[in-house]
PDB file of C-alpha atoms in Angstrom:
ATOM      1  CA  MET A  26     108.488 100.885 182.526  1.00  0.00           C
ATOM      2  CA  SER A  27     107.219 104.496 182.584  1.00  0.00           C
ATOM      3  CA  LYS A  28     106.629 104.625 178.815  1.00  0.00           C
ATOM      4  CA  THR A  29     104.706 101.334 178.935  1.00  0.00           C
ATOM      5  CA  GLU A  30     102.518 102.653 181.773  1.00  0.00           C
ATOM      6  CA  ILE A  31     101.906 105.926 179.911  1.00  0.00           C
ATOM      7  CA  ASP A  32     100.989 103.937 176.781  1.00  0.00           C
ATOM      8  CA  SER A  33      98.464 102.009 178.874  1.00  0.00           C
ATOM      9  CA  VAL A  34      96.876 105.139 180.395  1.00  0.00           C
ATOM     10  CA  THR A  35      96.679 106.709 176.929  1.00  0.00           C
ATOM     11  CA  ALA A  36      95.037 103.612 175.408  1.00  0.00           C
ATOM     12  CA  GLU A  37      92.540 103.537 178.268  1.00  0.00           C
ATOM     13  CA  PHE A  38      91.812 107.237 177.711  1.00  0.00           C
ATOM     14  CA  PHE A  39      91.086 106.736 173.985  1.00  0.00           C
ATOM     15  CA  GLY A  40      89.087 103.590 174.777  1.00  0.00           C
ATOM     16  CA  SER A  41      86.786 105.406 177.179  1.00  0.00           C
ATOM     17  CA  PHE A  42      84.866 106.900 174.211  1.00  0.00           C
ATOM     18  CA  ASP A  43      84.368 103.599 172.349  1.00  0.00           C
ATOM     19  CA  ASN A  44      80.740 102.538 171.917  1.00  0.00           C
ATOM     20  CA  ARG A  45      81.110 100.172 168.965  1.00  0.00           C
ATOM     21  CA  GLY A  46      78.965  97.055 168.800  1.00  0.00           C
ATOM     22  CA  GLY A  47      76.345  98.491 171.121  1.00  0.00           C
ATOM     23  CA  LYS A  48      78.619  98.586 174.175  1.00  0.00           C
ATOM     24  CA  ALA A  49      78.351 101.543 176.518  1.00  0.00           C
ATOM     25  CA  ALA A  50      81.150 104.099 176.370  1.00  0.00           C
ATOM     26  CA  ASP A  51      82.854 104.543 179.744  1.00  0.00           C
ATOM     27  CA  VAL A  52      83.611 108.267 179.641  1.00  0.00           C
ATOM     28  CA  ALA A  53      83.299 108.458 183.433  1.00  0.00           C
ATOM     29  CA  ARG A  54      86.600 106.569 183.759  1.00  0.00           C
ATOM     30  CA  ILE A  55      88.277 109.820 182.730  1.00  0.00           C
ATOM     31  CA  ARG A  56      87.744 110.907 186.353  1.00  0.00           C
ATOM     32  CA  ARG A  57      90.237 108.203 187.331  1.00  0.00           C
ATOM     33  CA  LEU A  58      92.703 108.925 184.506  1.00  0.00           C
ATOM     34  CA  VAL A  59      92.776 112.732 184.853  1.00  0.00           C
ATOM     35  CA  LEU A  60      93.625 114.533 188.077  1.00  0.00           C
ATOM     36  CA  PRO A  61      90.521 116.202 189.587  1.00  0.00           C
ATOM     37  CA  SER A  62      91.884 119.678 188.819  1.00  0.00           C
ATOM     38  CA  GLY A  63      93.039 118.702 185.313  1.00  0.00           C
ATOM     39  CA  VAL A  64      92.662 121.140 182.447  1.00  0.00           C
ATOM     40  CA  ILE A  65      91.117 120.107 179.127  1.00  0.00           C
ATOM     41  CA  VAL A  66      91.282 122.339 176.060  1.00  0.00           C
ATOM     42  CA  ASN A  67      89.718 122.139 172.606  1.00  0.00           C
ATOM     43  CA  THR A  68      91.192 124.596 170.096  1.00  0.00           C
ATOM     44  CA  ALA A  69      88.533 124.514 167.363  1.00  0.00           C
ATOM     45  CA  PRO A  70      86.116 125.646 166.206  1.00  0.00           C
ATOM     46  CA  GLU A  71      86.812 128.073 169.051  1.00  0.00           C
ATOM     47  CA  LEU A  72      89.087 127.829 172.071  1.00  0.00           C
ATOM     48  CA  THR A  73      87.200 126.089 174.891  1.00  0.00           C
ATOM     49  CA  VAL A  74      88.611 125.201 178.315  1.00  0.00           C
ATOM     50  CA  TYR A  75      86.885 122.500 180.371  1.00  0.00           C
ATOM     51  CA  THR A  76      87.077 121.117 183.865  1.00  0.00           C
ATOM     52  CA  VAL A  77      86.985 117.324 184.034  1.00  0.00           C
ATOM     53  CA  ASP A  78      83.241 117.244 184.770  1.00  0.00           C
ATOM     54  CA  GLU A  79      82.448 119.868 182.100  1.00  0.00           C
ATOM     55  CA  PHE A  80      84.250 117.673 179.571  1.00  0.00           C
ATOM     56  CA  ILE A  81      82.666 114.367 180.615  1.00  0.00           C
ATOM     57  CA  GLU A  82      78.983 115.306 180.915  1.00  0.00           C
ATOM     58  CA  PRO A  83      78.155 116.241 177.282  1.00  0.00           C
ATOM     59  CA  ARG A  84      80.280 113.399 175.882  1.00  0.00           C
ATOM     60  CA  GLN A  85      78.588 110.866 178.129  1.00  0.00           C
ATOM     61  CA  ARG A  86      75.215 112.106 176.916  1.00  0.00           C
ATOM     62  CA  LEU A  87      76.239 112.127 173.227  1.00  0.00           C
ATOM     63  CA  LEU A  88      77.709 108.612 173.408  1.00  0.00           C
ATOM     64  CA  SER A  89      74.699 107.145 175.223  1.00  0.00           C
ATOM     65  CA  ASP A  90      71.638 108.871 173.715  1.00  0.00           C
ATOM     66  CA  GLY A  91      71.868 107.175 170.307  1.00  0.00           C
ATOM     67  CA  ARG A  92      73.048 110.227 168.370  1.00  0.00           C
ATOM     68  CA  LEU A  93      76.674 109.003 168.150  1.00  0.00           C
ATOM     69  CA  VAL A  94      77.082 105.258 167.628  1.00  0.00           C
ATOM     70  CA  GLU A  95      79.833 102.918 166.458  1.00  0.00           C
ATOM     71  CA  PHE A  96      82.322 105.543 167.644  1.00  0.00           C
ATOM     72  CA  SER A  97      85.978 104.996 168.360  1.00  0.00           C
ATOM     73  CA  GLU A  98      89.200 106.968 168.225  1.00  0.00           C
ATOM     74  CA  TRP A  99      92.766 105.689 168.246  1.00  0.00           C
ATOM     75  CA  GLU A 100      96.336 106.902 168.058  1.00  0.00           C
ATOM     76  CA  THR A 101      98.122 106.587 164.734  1.00  0.00           C
ATOM     77  CA  SER A 102     101.481 107.923 165.938  1.00  0.00           C
ATOM     78  CA  GLU A 103     102.963 109.435 169.083  1.00  0.00           C
ATOM     79  CA  ARG A 104     106.052 110.991 170.608  1.00  0.00           C
ATOM     80  CA  THR A 105     106.445 110.676 174.363  1.00  0.00           C
ATOM     81  CA  GLU A 106     109.143 112.243 176.499  1.00  0.00           C
ATOM     82  CA  VAL A 107     109.593 111.226 180.126  1.00  0.00           C
ATOM     83  CA  ALA A 108     111.678 113.211 182.623  1.00  0.00           C
ATOM     84  CA  GLY A 109     111.505 111.730 186.103  1.00  0.00           C
ATOM     85  CA  ASP A 110     107.920 112.056 187.325  1.00  0.00           C
ATOM     86  CA  ILE A 111     106.605 114.133 184.404  1.00  0.00           C
ATOM     87  CA  ALA A 112     105.874 113.218 180.811  1.00  0.00           C
ATOM     88  CA  SER A 113     104.516 114.804 177.674  1.00  0.00           C
ATOM     89  CA  ARG A 114     102.916 113.038 174.708  1.00  0.00           C
ATOM     90  CA  PHE A 115     102.152 114.454 171.281  1.00  0.00           C
ATOM     91  CA  ALA A 116      99.812 112.151 169.331  1.00  0.00           C
ATOM     92  CA  GLU A 117      98.119 112.007 165.974  1.00  0.00           C
ATOM     93  CA  TYR A 118      94.792 110.187 166.010  1.00  0.00           C
ATOM     94  CA  ARG A 119      91.877 109.086 163.890  1.00  0.00           C
ATOM     95  CA  LYS A 120      88.229 108.703 164.785  1.00  0.00           C
ATOM     96  CA  SER A 121      85.118 107.311 163.158  1.00  0.00           C
ATOM     97  CA  GLY A 122      81.490 106.766 163.958  1.00  0.00           C
ATOM     98  CA  VAL A 123      77.929 107.466 162.919  1.00  0.00           C
ATOM     99  CA  LEU A 124      76.543 110.833 164.065  1.00  0.00           C
ATOM    100  CA  ASP A 125      72.818 111.487 163.593  1.00  0.00           C
ATOM    101  CA  GLY A 126      72.678 108.627 161.087  1.00  0.00           C
ATOM    102  CA  GLU A 127      75.619 109.890 158.989  1.00  0.00           C
ATOM    103  CA  PRO A 128      78.962 108.040 158.940  1.00  0.00           C
ATOM    104  CA  PHE A 129      82.010 110.239 159.533  1.00  0.00           C
ATOM    105  CA  GLU A 130      85.762 110.016 159.953  1.00  0.00           C
ATOM    106  CA  GLY A 131      88.226 112.533 161.267  1.00  0.00           C
ATOM    107  CA  VAL A 132      91.841 113.123 162.189  1.00  0.00           C
ATOM    108  CA  GLY A 133      93.496 115.320 164.745  1.00  0.00           C
ATOM    109  CA  THR A 134      96.293 115.954 167.179  1.00  0.00           C
ATOM    110  CA  LYS A 135      96.296 115.641 170.965  1.00  0.00           C
ATOM    111  CA  THR A 136      98.906 116.751 173.449  1.00  0.00           C
ATOM    112  CA  ILE A 137      98.730 115.070 176.850  1.00  0.00           C
ATOM    113  CA  GLN A 138     100.656 115.975 180.010  1.00  0.00           C
ATOM    114  CA  PHE A 139     101.250 113.338 182.716  1.00  0.00           C
ATOM    115  CA  VAL A 140     102.609 113.132 186.246  1.00  0.00           C
ATOM    116  CA  ARG A 141     103.539 110.056 188.233  1.00  0.00           C
ATOM    117  CA  THR A 142     101.436 109.842 191.393  1.00  0.00           C
ATOM    118  CA  SER A 143     101.377 107.284 194.196  1.00  0.00           C
ATOM    119  CA  ASP A 144      98.592 105.584 192.172  1.00  0.00           C
ATOM    120  CA  GLY A 145     100.601 105.569 188.926  1.00  0.00           C
ATOM    121  CA  TRP A 146     100.689 107.900 185.943  1.00  0.00           C
ATOM    122  CA  ARG A 147      97.778 110.338 185.648  1.00  0.00           C
ATOM    123  CA  ILE A 148      96.861 113.004 183.115  1.00  0.00           C
ATOM    124  CA  THR A 149      97.214 116.591 184.328  1.00  0.00           C
ATOM    125  CA  ALA A 150      96.090 118.253 181.101  1.00  0.00           C
ATOM    126  CA  PHE A 151      95.270 117.552 177.515  1.00  0.00           C
ATOM    127  CA  ALA A 152      94.430 119.619 174.484  1.00  0.00           C
ATOM    128  CA  TRP A 153      93.262 118.637 171.043  1.00  0.00           C
ATOM    129  CA  TYR A 154      92.839 119.963 167.551  1.00  0.00           C
ATOM    130  CA  ASP A 155      90.592 118.226 165.005  1.00  0.00           C
ATOM    131  CA  ARG A 156      91.664 118.930 161.456  1.00  0.00           C
ATOM    132  CA  PRO A 157      88.871 120.110 159.150  1.00  0.00           C
TER     133      PRO A 157
END
């Protein structure tokens, strides 16, 4: 059951950025999926470490101000290891959308760390690398 629950949390995480068809992205749900003291890291173009709120705010703005539309990202493959109440996932993903009127696509890798809490599996940290 743990792997199924982790799959669900991961799908909800990726889905929080989706604004296709004019629907509003729900980036704020990341506050429920990630522990309040979670660590978020982007490795490129330069190493950047975010708190949960520092990560959410600019993405919420970008996905709601009309600059980034028809956006979604999704896993294309993953490896998940579960050991008791901790888990680690290594995922390849794709993304696409229209940024400032220009269609784009991209690929990358995310690593996500999870712990089982009394409320279910939650993300403790994630890092990503978008390939050029």
